[in-house]
Amino acid sequence: MATTPDIEHYLLRELLDKELEAFHESLRKENPGLSDGEIERYMRAARKFASQLTGAKPRTRGRKARKTRA
């Protein structure tokens, strides 16, 4: 039975969402505990990786260069 790319994409997205939730919970239970900022950085990286796996373009535009003083 062949599956369509839409079904495969949906199933992959569902699997990744469940794994992201599990990863978030494991970060919360980390010993010694992580700060909220650290957890958010880890989750942001994990979400970006998951979106790249599904073929979505990243929502960020990258880092902007600092303004230099003349």
XYZ file of N, CA and C in Angstrom:
210
model
N 0.848 -1.180 0.000
C 0.000 0.000 0.000
C 0.890 1.239 0.000
N 0.746 2.040 -1.008
C 1.540 3.260 -1.121
C 0.846 4.393 -0.374
N 1.635 5.165 0.348
C 1.074 6.315 1.040
C 1.443 7.577 0.284
N 0.597 8.553 0.381
C 0.861 9.813 -0.314
C 1.839 10.640 0.506
N 2.548 11.542 -0.151
C 3.486 12.406 0.588
C 2.803 13.235 1.674
N 1.524 13.604 1.461
C 0.812 14.382 2.475
C 0.641 13.594 3.760
N 0.299 12.329 3.647
C 0.122 11.485 4.822
C 1.457 11.287 5.526
N 2.509 11.049 4.751
C 3.830 10.869 5.340
C 4.289 12.139 6.059
N 4.041 13.279 5.454
C 4.403 14.553 6.070
C 3.635 14.755 7.372
N 2.354 14.461 7.358
C 1.525 14.602 8.556
C 2.004 13.668 9.668
N 2.280 12.422 9.329
C 2.738 11.459 10.332
C 4.097 11.853 10.904
N 4.996 12.325 10.053
C 6.299 12.771 10.527
C 6.139 13.961 11.467
N 5.292 14.895 11.113
C 5.051 16.078 11.949
C 4.486 15.669 13.304
N 3.529 14.735 13.311
C 2.947 14.260 14.570
C 3.999 13.583 15.441
N 4.818 12.741 14.837
C 5.875 12.057 15.572
C 6.862 13.063 16.160
N 7.263 14.035 15.364
C 8.210 15.033 15.845
C 7.609 15.889 16.960
N 6.341 16.230 16.862
C 5.690 17.010 17.920
C 5.682 16.245 19.238
N 5.373 14.948 19.181
C 5.380 14.129 20.401
C 6.773 14.030 20.982
N 7.779 13.894 20.127
C 9.156 13.804 20.603
C 9.646 15.134 21.174
N 9.203 16.240 20.599
C 9.560 17.543 21.145
C 8.966 17.728 22.538
N 7.732 17.273 22.737
C 7.112 17.345 24.061
C 7.886 16.494 25.062
N 8.277 15.291 24.653
C 9.047 14.411 25.531
C 10.409 15.029 25.845
N 11.045 15.650 24.864
C 12.326 16.299 25.071
C 12.188 17.457 26.059
N 11.119 18.218 25.932
C 10.864 19.337 26.840
C 10.705 18.832 28.276
N 9.967 17.765 28.445
C 9.787 17.188 29.783
C 11.112 16.679 30.342
N 11.924 16.066 29.514
C 13.219 15.574 30.000
C 14.132 16.736 30.391
N 14.033 17.865 29.690
C 14.811 19.036 30.074
C 14.341 19.590 31.412
N 13.042 19.564 31.649
C 12.482 20.049 32.912
C 12.957 19.193 34.089
N 13.142 17.900 33.846
C 13.523 16.971 34.919
C 15.036 16.834 35.065
N 15.798 17.567 34.255
C 17.259 17.476 34.277
C 17.794 17.805 35.669
N 18.813 17.062 36.090
C 19.394 17.280 37.408
C 20.890 17.508 37.252
N 21.473 18.609 37.607
C 20.839 19.764 38.228
C 19.954 20.496 37.224
N 18.989 21.204 37.736
C 17.989 21.838 36.889
C 18.554 22.884 35.948
N 17.901 23.030 34.825
C 18.271 24.038 33.837
C 17.417 25.283 34.054
N 17.960 26.434 33.725
C 17.171 27.660 33.822
C 16.159 27.693 32.685
N 15.165 28.557 32.831
C 14.154 28.684 31.774
C 14.779 29.141 30.460
N 15.781 30.007 30.537
C 16.467 30.469 29.327
C 17.205 29.347 28.622
N 17.856 28.480 29.401
C 18.565 27.343 28.816
C 17.592 26.378 28.150
N 16.492 26.111 28.824
C 15.477 25.217 28.260
C 14.933 25.791 26.963
N 14.673 27.094 26.950
C 14.140 27.721 25.743
C 15.140 27.655 24.596
N 16.428 27.832 24.870
C 17.439 27.729 23.807
C 17.493 26.321 23.238
N 17.465 25.313 24.108
C 17.460 23.928 23.639
C 16.208 23.640 22.810
N 15.064 24.112 23.280
C 13.814 23.853 22.566
C 13.779 24.585 21.227
N 14.294 25.786 21.186
C 14.325 26.533 19.923
C 15.163 25.793 18.887
N 16.311 25.272 19.322
C 17.166 24.512 18.406
C 16.485 23.221 17.962
N 15.811 22.544 18.883
C 15.126 21.291 18.538
C 13.974 21.548 17.581
N 13.208 22.623 17.810
C 12.099 22.951 16.897
C 12.616 23.316 15.507
N 13.725 24.044 15.459
C 14.306 24.412 14.159
C 14.743 23.163 13.410
N 15.396 22.243 14.109
C 15.824 20.989 13.489
C 14.619 20.189 12.992
N 13.570 20.114 13.805
C 12.367 19.375 13.409
C 11.717 20.007 12.180
N 11.699 21.328 12.118
C 11.086 21.973 10.951
C 11.918 21.741 9.695
N 13.235 21.663 9.854
C 14.083 21.363 8.698
C 13.862 19.939 8.211
N 13.603 19.011 9.128
C 13.326 17.635 8.729
C 12.042 17.524 7.917
N 11.074 18.368 8.216
C 9.810 18.325 7.494
C 9.834 19.185 6.239
N 10.951 19.877 6.002
C 11.069 20.662 4.779
C 10.581 22.083 4.906
N 10.229 22.507 6.101
C 9.763 23.878 6.286
C 10.957 24.823 6.310
N 10.740 26.029 5.836
C 11.802 27.020 5.877
C 11.860 27.601 7.290
N 13.068 27.910 7.751
C 13.172 28.495 9.092
C 12.491 29.862 9.141
N 11.907 30.178 10.289
C 11.212 31.449 10.444
C 12.156 32.582 10.780
N 13.374 32.245 11.140
C 14.331 33.287 11.505
C 15.074 33.772 10.273
N 15.613 34.937 10.360
C 16.373 35.506 9.257
C 17.860 35.484 9.558
N 18.241 34.787 10.584
C 19.645 34.732 10.958
C 20.020 35.909 11.835
N 21.268 35.938 12.205
C 21.751 37.015 13.056
C 22.041 38.251 12.228
N 21.741 39.379 12.803
C 22.040 40.641 12.134
C 23.381 41.148 12.637
N 24.116 41.754 11.754
C 25.429 42.294 12.109
C 25.262 43.460 13.083
N 26.190 43.557 14.005
C 26.174 44.682 14.932
C 26.555 45.965 14.208
N 25.966 47.038 14.659
C 26.328 48.341 14.092
C 27.696 48.731 14.629
N 28.546 49.145 13.740
C 29.882 49.571 14.155
C 29.905 51.082 14.311
N 30.670 51.507 15.278
C 30.809 52.948 15.494
C 31.880 53.505 14.560
N 31.587 54.632 13.967
C 32.557 55.255 13.055
C 33.486 56.183 13.779
